[in-house]
CSV table of C-alpha atoms in Angstrom, one decimal:
chain,number,residue,atom,x,y,z
A,94,MET,CA,-22.9,32.7,2.2
A,95,LEU,CA,-20.0,33.5,0.0
A,96,THR,CA,-18.8,37.1,0.5
A,97,LEU,CA,-20.0,38.6,-2.8
A,98,SER,CA,-21.4,42.1,-3.2
A,99,MET,CA,-24.7,41.8,-5.1
A,100,ASN,CA,-26.9,44.7,-6.3
A,101,ARG,CA,-30.6,43.8,-5.8
A,102,SER,CA,-31.3,45.2,-9.2
A,103,SER,CA,-29.0,42.7,-10.9
A,104,SER,CA,-30.6,40.3,-13.2
A,105,ALA,CA,-31.0,36.6,-12.4
A,106,LEU,CA,-28.5,35.9,-15.2
A,107,ALA,CA,-25.9,38.1,-13.6
A,108,PHE,CA,-26.5,36.4,-10.3
A,109,VAL,CA,-25.9,33.0,-11.8
A,110,ALA,CA,-22.8,34.2,-13.5
A,111,VAL,CA,-21.3,35.8,-10.5
A,112,ASN,CA,-22.2,32.8,-8.3
A,113,LEU,CA,-20.4,30.5,-10.8
A,114,ILE,CA,-17.4,32.7,-10.7
A,115,SER,CA,-17.4,32.6,-6.9
A,116,MET,CA,-16.9,28.9,-7.1
A,117,LEU,CA,-14.2,28.9,-9.7
A,118,THR,CA,-12.1,32.1,-9.1
A,119,TRP,CA,-9.6,31.8,-6.2
A,120,GLY,CA,-9.5,35.5,-5.3
A,121,GLN,CA,-13.2,35.7,-4.6
A,122,VAL,CA,-13.4,32.6,-2.3
A,123,LYS,CA,-13.7,33.6,1.3
A,124,LEU,CA,-15.8,31.8,3.8
A,125,SER,CA,-16.5,32.2,7.5
A,126,ILE,CA,-17.2,29.2,9.7
A,127,GLU,CA,-20.9,30.3,10.1
A,128,GLN,CA,-21.4,30.0,6.3
A,129,ILE,CA,-20.4,26.3,6.2
A,130,LYS,CA,-23.2,23.7,5.8
A,131,LYS,CA,-20.9,20.6,5.8
A,132,ILE,CA,-17.4,19.4,4.7
A,133,THR,CA,-17.1,16.1,2.9
A,134,VAL,CA,-13.9,14.1,2.5
A,135,GLN,CA,-13.2,11.2,0.2
A,136,THR,CA,-9.9,9.3,0.1
A,137,THR,CA,-9.3,6.5,-2.3
A,138,VAL,CA,-6.5,4.1,-3.2
A,139,ALA,CA,-6.8,2.2,-6.5
A,140,GLY,CA,-6.2,-1.5,-6.9
A,141,MET,CA,-7.8,-4.6,-8.4
A,142,ARG,CA,-7.8,-6.5,-5.1
A,143,THR,CA,-6.4,-4.1,-2.6
A,144,GLY,CA,-8.2,-0.9,-3.7
A,145,ASN,CA,-10.1,0.9,-1.0
A,146,SER,CA,-12.2,4.1,-0.6
A,147,GLU,CA,-13.6,5.8,2.5
A,148,SER,CA,-15.9,8.9,2.8
A,149,PHE,CA,-16.7,11.0,5.8
A,150,GLU,CA,-18.4,14.3,6.4
A,151,ILE,CA,-18.1,16.9,9.1
A,152,VAL,CA,-21.2,18.8,10.1
A,153,SER,CA,-22.1,21.2,12.9
A,154,GLU,CA,-24.6,19.8,15.4
A,155,ALA,CA,-25.6,21.7,18.6
A,156,GLY,CA,-22.5,23.9,18.3
A,157,GLN,CA,-20.1,21.0,17.8
A,158,TRP,CA,-18.3,19.9,14.6
A,159,LYS,CA,-18.8,16.2,14.4
A,160,SER,CA,-17.0,13.9,11.9
A,161,PHE,CA,-19.0,10.9,10.6
A,162,ARG,CA,-17.8,8.1,8.4
A,163,THR,CA,-20.4,7.5,5.7
A,164,ILE,CA,-21.3,4.0,4.7
A,165,LYS,CA,-23.4,3.5,1.7
A,166,ASP,CA,-25.1,0.3,0.6
A,167,SER,CA,-27.9,-0.8,-1.7
A,168,SER,CA,-30.8,-3.1,-1.2
A,169,GLY,CA,-33.3,-4.5,-3.8
A,170,PHE,CA,-32.9,-4.7,-7.5
A,171,GLY,CA,-33.8,-2.6,-10.6
A,172,LEU,CA,-36.4,0.1,-10.1
A,173,GLN,CA,-37.0,-1.2,-6.5
A,174,ALA,CA,-33.3,-0.6,-5.5
A,175,GLN,CA,-32.8,1.7,-2.5
A,176,LYS,CA,-29.6,3.3,-1.4
A,177,ASN,CA,-29.0,3.6,2.3
A,178,THR,CA,-26.5,5.6,4.1
A,179,THR,CA,-25.4,4.9,7.7
A,180,TYR,CA,-23.1,7.1,9.8
A,181,LYS,CA,-20.4,6.2,12.3
A,182,LEU,CA,-19.1,8.9,14.6
A,183,LEU,CA,-15.4,9.3,14.3
A,184,GLY,CA,-14.9,12.2,16.6
A,185,ILE,CA,-15.6,15.8,17.5
A,186,LEU,CA,-13.5,18.6,16.0
A,187,PRO,CA,-12.8,21.9,17.8
A,188,PRO,CA,-14.1,24.9,15.7
A,189,ALA,CA,-10.5,26.0,15.4
A,190,ASP,CA,-9.8,23.0,13.2
A,191,VAL,CA,-12.5,24.0,10.8
A,192,GLY,CA,-11.3,27.6,10.9
A,193,ASP,CA,-7.8,26.5,10.1
A,194,LEU,CA,-9.0,24.7,7.0
A,195,LEU,CA,-10.9,27.7,5.8
A,196,ASN,CA,-7.8,29.8,6.3
A,197,CYS,CA,-5.9,27.3,4.1
A,198,ILE,CA,-8.5,27.9,1.4
A,199,THR,CA,-8.3,31.7,1.7
A,200,HIS,CA,-4.5,32.0,1.9
A,201,THR,CA,-2.6,29.9,-0.6
A,202,LYS,CA,0.9,28.6,-0.1
A,203,THR,CA,2.3,28.5,-3.6
A,204,GLY,CA,5.7,27.2,-2.7
A,205,ILE,CA,7.6,25.2,-0.1
A,206,ASN,CA,9.7,26.9,2.6
A,207,SER,CA,11.4,25.9,5.8
A,208,SER,CA,8.1,26.1,7.7
A,209,THR,CA,6.1,23.9,5.4
A,210,PHE,CA,7.2,20.7,7.0
A,211,ASP,CA,9.2,22.1,10.0
A,212,LEU,CA,12.0,19.5,9.3
A,213,ASN,CA,15.6,20.3,10.2
A,214,PRO,CA,18.7,18.2,11.1
A,215,LYS,CA,18.4,18.6,14.8
A,216,ARG,CA,14.8,17.4,14.9
A,217,LEU,CA,15.4,14.4,12.5
A,218,ILE,CA,18.5,13.3,14.4
A,219,SER,CA,16.8,13.6,17.7
A,220,GLU,CA,13.8,11.5,16.5
A,221,LEU,CA,16.1,8.9,15.0
A,222,LYS,CA,18.0,8.4,18.3
A,223,SER,CA,14.8,8.5,20.4
A,224,GLY,CA,13.4,5.6,18.5
A,225,ALA,CA,16.1,3.2,19.7
A,226,LYS,CA,14.7,0.4,21.9
A,227,ILE,CA,18.1,-0.6,23.3
A,228,PRO,CA,21.1,1.5,24.4
A,229,ILE,CA,23.0,2.9,21.3
A,230,SER,CA,26.6,1.5,21.4
A,231,GLU,CA,27.5,2.6,17.8
A,232,ALA,CA,25.8,5.0,15.5
A,233,PRO,CA,26.7,6.6,12.1
A,234,ASP,CA,27.8,10.2,12.0
A,235,PHE,CA,24.3,11.7,11.8
A,236,ASP,CA,25.6,15.3,11.8
A,237,LYS,CA,27.4,14.5,8.6
A,238,LEU,CA,24.6,12.5,7.0
A,239,ILE,CA,21.7,14.8,7.8
A,240,SER,CA,22.3,18.4,6.8
A,241,GLN,CA,19.7,21.0,5.8
A,242,THR,CA,21.1,20.8,2.3
A,243,ILE,CA,20.4,17.1,2.1
A,244,ILE,CA,16.9,17.6,3.5
A,245,ASP,CA,16.1,20.2,0.9
A,246,GLU,CA,17.5,18.0,-1.9
A,247,ALA,CA,15.3,15.1,-0.7
A,248,VAL,CA,12.2,17.2,-0.5
A,249,ALA,CA,12.9,18.6,-4.0
A,250,LYS,CA,13.2,15.1,-5.4
A,251,THR,CA,10.4,13.4,-3.6
A,252,VAL,CA,7.8,16.2,-3.5
A,253,ILE,CA,8.5,19.2,-5.8
A,254,LYS,CA,9.9,17.2,-8.7
A,255,MET,CA,7.8,14.1,-8.2
A,256,ASP,CA,5.0,14.3,-10.8
A,257,ILE,CA,3.6,10.8,-10.5
A,258,MET,CA,-0.2,11.0,-10.4
A,259,ASP,CA,-3.0,8.4,-10.4
A,260,TYR,CA,-6.5,9.6,-11.1
A,261,LEU,CA,-7.9,6.6,-9.2
A,262,THR,CA,-5.8,7.3,-6.1
A,263,PHE,CA,-6.8,10.6,-4.6
A,264,CYS,CA,-8.0,12.7,-1.7
A,265,GLU,CA,-10.8,15.3,-2.1
A,266,VAL,CA,-12.2,17.7,0.4
A,267,ASP,CA,-15.5,19.5,-0.5
A,268,ILE,CA,-16.4,22.5,1.5
A,269,ILE,CA,-20.1,23.2,1.0
A,270,SER,CA,-21.7,26.4,2.0
A,271,LYS,CA,-25.3,26.9,3.2
A,272,ARG,CA,-26.0,28.3,-0.3
A,273,ASN,CA,-24.7,24.9,-1.7
A,274,ASP,CA,-21.7,26.5,-3.3
A,275,THR,CA,-18.8,24.0,-3.3
A,276,ILE,CA,-15.1,24.6,-3.0
A,277,LYS,CA,-13.1,21.5,-4.1
A,278,VAL,CA,-9.7,20.7,-2.7
A,279,THR,CA,-8.0,17.7,-4.4
A,280,SER,CA,-4.8,15.9,-4.7
A,281,ARG,CA,-4.0,12.9,-7.0
A,282,ASN,CA,-0.3,13.0,-6.3
A,283,MET,CA,1.6,9.9,-5.2
A,284,CYS,CA,4.4,11.6,-3.5
A,285,PRO,CA,4.9,11.8,0.3
A,286,THR,CA,2.4,14.2,1.9
A,287,LYS,CA,0.5,14.2,-1.4
A,288,LEU,CA,1.4,17.9,-1.8
A,289,PRO,CA,0.5,20.1,-3.6
A,290,TRP,CA,-3.3,20.5,-3.3
A,291,THR,CA,-5.4,21.9,-6.1
A,292,ILE,CA,-7.9,24.5,-4.9
A,293,ASN,CA,-10.1,25.9,-7.6
A,294,ASN,CA,-7.3,25.3,-10.2
A,295,LYS,CA,-4.7,26.9,-7.9
A,296,ILE,CA,-2.0,24.8,-6.2
A,297,SER,CA,-1.2,25.1,-2.5
A,298,TYR,CA,1.6,23.5,-0.5
A,299,ASP,CA,-0.3,23.6,2.8
A,300,MET,CA,0.1,20.8,5.3
A,301,GLY,CA,-2.9,22.3,7.2
A,302,ILE,CA,-5.2,20.5,4.8
A,303,ASN,CA,-3.5,17.2,5.6
A,304,LYS,CA,-3.8,17.9,9.3
A,305,PHE,CA,-7.5,18.6,8.9
A,306,ILE,CA,-8.1,15.2,7.1
A,307,GLU,CA,-6.1,13.4,9.8
A,308,ALA,CA,-8.1,15.0,12.6
A,309,ALA,CA,-11.4,14.3,10.9
A,310,ALA,CA,-10.5,10.7,10.4
A,311,GLY,CA,-9.7,10.2,14.1
A,312,ASN,CA,-8.4,6.7,14.7
A,313,GLU,CA,-10.0,5.3,11.5
A,314,ASN,CA,-7.4,3.6,9.2
A,315,ILE,CA,-8.4,5.5,6.1
A,316,PRO,CA,-6.7,5.1,2.6
A,317,ASN,CA,-3.7,7.4,2.1
A,318,LYS,CA,-3.5,8.1,5.9
A,319,GLU,CA,0.2,7.2,6.1
A,320,LEU,CA,1.0,9.1,2.9
A,321,LEU,CA,-0.7,12.3,4.1
A,322,ASN,CA,1.3,12.3,7.3
A,323,VAL,CA,4.7,14.2,7.4
A,324,ASN,CA,6.3,10.9,8.6
A,325,SER,CA,6.0,9.6,5.0
A,326,LEU,CA,8.3,12.5,4.0
A,327,LYS,CA,10.7,11.7,6.8
A,328,ALA,CA,10.9,8.1,5.6
A,329,ALA,CA,11.6,9.4,2.1
A,330,ILE,CA,14.4,11.7,3.4
A,331,PHE,CA,16.0,8.8,5.2
A,332,LYS,CA,15.7,6.6,2.1
A,333,TYR,CA,17.3,9.4,0.0
A,334,ILE,CA,20.3,9.4,2.4
A,335,ASP,CA,20.6,5.6,2.2
A,336,ASP,CA,20.4,5.6,-1.5
A,337,HIS,CA,23.4,7.9,-1.6
A,338,ASN,CA,25.5,5.8,0.9
A,339,ALA,CA,26.5,2.2,0.1
A,340,ASP,CA,26.2,1.0,3.7
A,341,GLU,CA,22.6,2.3,4.0
A,342,PRO,CA,23.4,3.9,7.4
A,343,ILE,CA,19.9,5.0,8.4
A,344,SER,CA,18.1,1.7,7.7
A,345,THR,CA,21.1,-0.3,9.2
A,346,PHE,CA,20.9,1.8,12.4
A,347,ARG,CA,17.1,1.2,12.7
A,348,TRP,CA,17.5,-2.5,11.9
A,349,HIS,CA,19.8,-3.0,14.9
A,350,TYR,CA,18.3,-0.6,17.4
A,351,TYR,CA,14.6,-0.3,16.6
A,352,TYR,CA,13.5,-4.0,16.5
A,353,PRO,CA,15.6,-6.0,19.0
A,354,TYR,CA,12.8,-8.4,19.8
A,355,THR,CA,11.6,-9.2,16.3
A,356,LEU,CA,15.1,-9.2,14.9
A,357,GLY,CA,16.1,-11.7,17.6
A,358,ILE,CA,13.2,-14.0,16.4
A,359,LEU,CA,14.3,-13.7,12.8
A,360,ARG,CA,17.9,-14.6,13.7
A,361,GLN,CA,16.6,-17.6,15.7
A,362,HIS,CA,14.8,-19.1,12.7
A,363,PHE,CA,16.5,-17.8,9.6
A,364,SER,CA,19.8,-16.9,8.0
A,365,ILE,CA,19.3,-13.4,6.6
A,366,GLN,CA,21.0,-12.8,3.2
A,367,LYS,CA,19.9,-9.3,2.4
A,368,LYS,CA,17.9,-6.4,3.6
A,369,LEU,CA,16.5,-3.1,2.3
A,370,GLN,CA,14.1,-0.8,4.1
A,371,TYR,CA,11.3,1.7,3.7
A,372,GLU,CA,9.8,2.9,7.0
A,373,ASN,CA,9.3,-0.2,9.2
A,374,VAL,CA,9.1,-2.6,6.2
A,375,TYR,CA,12.3,-4.5,5.3
A,376,SER,CA,12.8,-6.6,2.2
A,377,CYS,CA,14.8,-9.6,3.2
A,378,ILE,CA,16.0,-12.8,1.6
A,379,LEU,CA,15.6,-15.5,4.2
A,380,LYS,CA,16.5,-19.2,4.5
A,381,THR,CA,15.7,-21.8,7.1
A,382,SER,CA,18.2,-24.5,8.0
A,383,LYS,CA,16.0,-27.1,6.4
A,384,MET,CA,15.7,-25.5,3.0
A,385,PRO,CA,17.7,-26.8,0.1
A,386,SER,CA,20.5,-24.5,-1.2
A,387,ASN,CA,18.4,-23.2,-4.2
A,388,ALA,CA,15.3,-22.2,-2.1
A,389,VAL,CA,14.7,-18.9,-0.3
A,390,ILE,CA,11.9,-16.8,1.1
A,391,TYR,CA,11.5,-13.3,-0.4
A,392,ALA,CA,9.9,-11.4,2.5
A,393,ASN,CA,8.7,-7.9,3.0
A,394,ILE,CA,8.4,-7.7,6.7
A,395,ASP,CA,7.0,-5.0,9.0
A,396,MET,CA,9.7,-5.3,11.7
A,397,ALA,CA,7.5,-3.4,14.1
A,398,SER,CA,4.7,-6.0,13.9
A,399,MET,CA,5.0,-9.1,16.0
A,400,LYS,CA,2.0,-10.4,14.1
A,401,ASP,CA,3.9,-10.1,10.8
A,402,VAL,CA,7.0,-11.8,12.1
A,403,GLY,CA,5.0,-14.5,13.9
A,404,MET,CA,3.1,-15.3,10.7
A,405,LEU,CA,6.3,-15.5,8.7
A,406,VAL,CA,7.9,-18.0,11.2
A,407,GLN,CA,4.8,-20.1,11.1
A,408,TYR,CA,4.7,-20.0,7.2
A,409,ALA,CA,8.4,-21.0,7.1
A,410,ALA,CA,7.7,-24.0,9.3
A,411,LEU,CA,5.0,-25.1,6.8
A,412,ILE,CA,7.4,-24.7,3.9
A,413,ASP,CA,10.0,-26.9,5.8
A,414,HIS,CA,7.2,-29.5,6.4
A,415,TYR,CA,6.6,-29.8,2.6
A,416,PHE,CA,10.3,-30.0,1.9
A,417,GLU,CA,10.6,-32.9,4.4
A,418,GLY,CA,7.8,-34.7,2.6
A,419,ASN,CA,7.9,-36.4,-0.8
A,420,ASN,CA,6.1,-33.9,-3.0
A,421,PHE,CA,7.1,-34.4,-6.6
A,422,VAL,CA,7.4,-30.7,-7.5
A,423,LEU,CA,9.7,-29.8,-4.7
A,424,LYS,CA,11.7,-33.0,-5.1
A,425,TYR,CA,12.1,-32.2,-8.8
A,426,TYR,CA,13.2,-28.6,-8.5
A,427,ARG,CA,15.5,-29.1,-5.5
A,428,ASN,CA,17.6,-31.5,-7.6
A,429,VAL,CA,17.7,-29.6,-10.9
A,430,PRO,CA,21.0,-27.8,-11.6
A,431,LYS,CA,20.6,-24.0,-11.8
A,432,ALA,CA,17.0,-24.2,-10.7
A,433,HIS,CA,15.7,-21.7,-8.2
A,434,ILE,CA,12.7,-21.8,-5.8
A,435,GLY,CA,11.3,-18.6,-4.3
A,436,PHE,CA,8.5,-18.2,-1.7
A,437,PRO,CA,7.0,-14.7,-1.5
A,438,PHE,CA,5.8,-13.2,1.8
A,439,GLU,CA,4.2,-9.8,1.9
A,440,ALA,CA,3.7,-7.6,5.0
A,441,TYR,CA,0.1,-7.2,6.2
A,442,HIS,CA,-1.1,-10.0,3.9
A,443,SER,CA,-1.8,-13.7,4.6
A,444,PRO,CA,0.7,-15.9,2.7
A,445,TYR,CA,-1.9,-18.7,2.3
A,446,SER,CA,-3.7,-19.2,-1.0
A,447,SER,CA,-7.4,-19.1,-0.6
A,448,THR,CA,-9.5,-21.7,-2.4
A,449,ARG,CA,-12.7,-19.7,-2.3
A,450,SER,CA,-12.6,-18.6,-5.9
A,451,LEU,CA,-11.3,-21.9,-7.1
A,452,LYS,CA,-13.9,-24.3,-5.9
A,453,ARG,CA,-16.0,-24.0,-9.1
A,454,SER,CA,-13.1,-24.9,-11.4
A,455,LEU,CA,-11.4,-27.3,-8.9
A,456,PRO,CA,-14.0,-29.1,-6.7
A,457,GLU,CA,-11.1,-31.3,-5.4
A,458,LEU,CA,-10.1,-28.3,-3.3
A,459,ALA,CA,-13.5,-27.7,-1.8
A,460,ASP,CA,-12.5,-29.2,1.6
A,461,VAL,CA,-8.8,-28.4,1.8
A,462,ASP,CA,-7.5,-26.2,4.6
A,463,SER,CA,-6.1,-23.2,2.8
A,464,THR,CA,-3.9,-22.3,5.9
A,465,GLN,CA,-1.9,-25.4,5.0
A,466,SER,CA,-1.0,-24.1,1.6
A,467,ILE,CA,2.3,-22.7,0.3
A,468,SER,CA,2.9,-20.8,-3.0
A,469,PHE,CA,6.1,-20.3,-4.9
A,470,TYR,CA,7.6,-19.8,-8.2
A,471,ALA,CA,10.3,-22.0,-9.7
A,472,SER,CA,12.7,-21.4,-12.6
A,473,GLU,CA,15.4,-23.2,-14.5
A,474,PRO,CA,17.1,-22.5,-17.8
A,475,ASP,CA,14.1,-23.5,-20.0
A,476,ASP,CA,11.0,-22.7,-17.9
A,477,THR,CA,9.4,-20.5,-15.3
A,478,SER,CA,6.4,-21.6,-13.3
A,479,GLN,CA,4.1,-20.7,-10.4
A,480,TRP,CA,2.8,-23.3,-8.0
A,481,THR,CA,0.6,-23.8,-5.0
A,482,ILE,CA,0.8,-26.9,-2.8
A,483,TYR,CA,-2.3,-27.7,-0.7
A,484,SER,CA,-2.9,-30.1,2.2
A,485,GLY,CA,-3.0,-33.7,1.0
A,486,ASN,CA,-0.1,-32.9,-1.3
A,487,MET,CA,-2.3,-31.7,-4.2
A,488,VAL,CA,-0.4,-29.3,-6.4
A,489,LEU,CA,-1.8,-26.5,-8.6
A,490,LEU,CA,0.3,-25.4,-11.6
A,491,ARG,CA,-1.0,-21.8,-12.1
A,492,TYR,CA,1.4,-20.6,-14.8
A,493,HIS,CA,4.3,-21.8,-16.8
A,494,SER,CA,6.3,-20.5,-19.7
A,495,ILE,CA,8.7,-22.2,-22.0
A,496,THR,CA,11.7,-20.3,-23.2
A,497,THR,CA,13.7,-22.8,-25.2
A,498,PRO,CA,13.8,-22.3,-29.0
A,499,HIS,CA,11.7,-25.3,-29.9
A,500,GLY,CA,9.2,-25.2,-27.1
A,501,GLU,CA,10.4,-28.2,-25.1
A,502,THR,CA,8.9,-28.6,-21.7
A,503,ALA,CA,10.7,-29.6,-18.6
A,504,PRO,CA,10.1,-33.3,-17.6
A,505,ILE,CA,7.7,-32.2,-14.8
A,506,PHE,CA,5.1,-30.8,-17.2
A,507,PRO,CA,2.6,-33.0,-19.0
A,508,PRO,CA,3.2,-33.2,-22.8
A,509,VAL,CA,2.4,-30.0,-24.6
A,510,ASP,CA,1.7,-29.7,-28.3
A,511,PRO,CA,4.6,-27.6,-29.6
A,512,LYS,CA,2.3,-26.1,-32.3
A,513,LEU,CA,0.3,-24.3,-29.6
A,514,ASN,CA,1.1,-20.6,-29.2
A,515,TRP,CA,3.0,-19.3,-26.2
A,516,SER,CA,-0.1,-17.8,-24.4
A,517,ALA,CA,-1.9,-21.1,-24.6
A,518,ARG,CA,0.9,-22.9,-22.9
A,519,THR,CA,1.3,-20.3,-20.2
A,520,ASP,CA,-2.4,-19.9,-19.4
A,521,HIS,CA,-3.1,-23.6,-19.1
A,522,TYR,CA,-3.4,-24.9,-15.5
A,523,TYR,CA,-3.0,-28.4,-14.1
A,524,LEU,CA,-4.1,-29.9,-10.7
A,525,PHE,CA,-1.9,-32.8,-9.7
A,526,ASP,CA,-1.9,-35.3,-6.9
A,527,GLY,CA,1.3,-35.7,-4.8
A,528,THR,CA,2.8,-38.2,-7.3
A,529,GLY,CA,2.4,-36.0,-10.4
A,530,LYS,CA,-0.8,-37.5,-11.8
A,531,VAL,CA,-3.0,-35.0,-13.4
A,532,LEU,CA,-6.4,-34.7,-11.6
A,533,ARG,CA,-7.8,-31.9,-13.7
A,534,GLU,CA,-6.7,-29.3,-16.3
A,535,GLY,CA,-8.2,-26.3,-18.1
A,536,ASP,CA,-7.6,-23.0,-19.7
A,537,ARG,CA,-9.1,-20.7,-17.1
A,538,LEU,CA,-9.5,-20.7,-13.3
A,539,TYR,CA,-12.7,-19.2,-12.0
């Protein structure tokens, strides 16, 4: 029960009013562990295709606080529909973890101080050096780069002054008492650590809430897990330092000493034109020896992932295979002055273009092997276009825009009525065979 002093002679109306106040007024919220019925957590990341949401609840069973992932599904239709919930055990929490969470609710931390994140130059420098996988022969002057002043500046910029929020990307912890009163702890912030939390309309910069969510999630890869961890703030501090130094000393140091094996593989297969970094993900412009001068791969690579690097090497070999062939699109753009061909590669995602959603519009692709596809954009002075080449040399033009004053198309495109408006030209798709013959066209891909 919430610790509220109630006179037995109070009216039912007063009881309801006080009970409501107990849920909304910070100063009156005080719970002991024995008063808790359960704790629920929901963490969500928004996105049309990459959005994800997970829920789990923590309940006391036989003297143990158990954390369960809740999985909800529906069966049947209309009035006969039934919602089912299954539970997956994530782990068992010590009562002290629940007690620490309740302490976070009772005692707010309205500001940030040196103990909030426990980050100091000595700790950050030690962690940077300990991450090296090979002996360090040359390192930047870390003592000069990483001072407490710099750390405080980075925290102020990336946490305190970062007011980017997304109402569809959030974490929420609901503490439910045995009287079914609920205390809501929420954050919709997009900054590292997602601080501050809002607790009954009061803010709190308390990493204890983050630690509780991480403990309750166990090994489950939940949405916002990386952002909740203090390591996200460390990465932001290192990026802040790199942004203020032209030679990007932190990411350059990590590039050379953290990933000797994957870096060796990249150097074996590519020339590396440029690199930027956030945590383990580097943005690189890569080229194989077989690519024409106007073609590159724009790759976001998790350098700590052999799977990522291996997939990139395999994809690049497929790109080379198509350049060595006689595909009309690649043949055209590789020989156009000032044309550019770019192949995207995104960490943690397959680079291959699935045909699953296209088979209704394009039955010709029903039997193709999507793992033999490459996707790219091409540009030249009067057009920009996006393409996918499939096995059998079939080519899908997904998008093209004409930027010349009179709406001329490049020779590669089928004739277009210049009276059509711009959106009609850009939305129209074409499926070609390997010689450039149109197999099918339309205004929308299903």
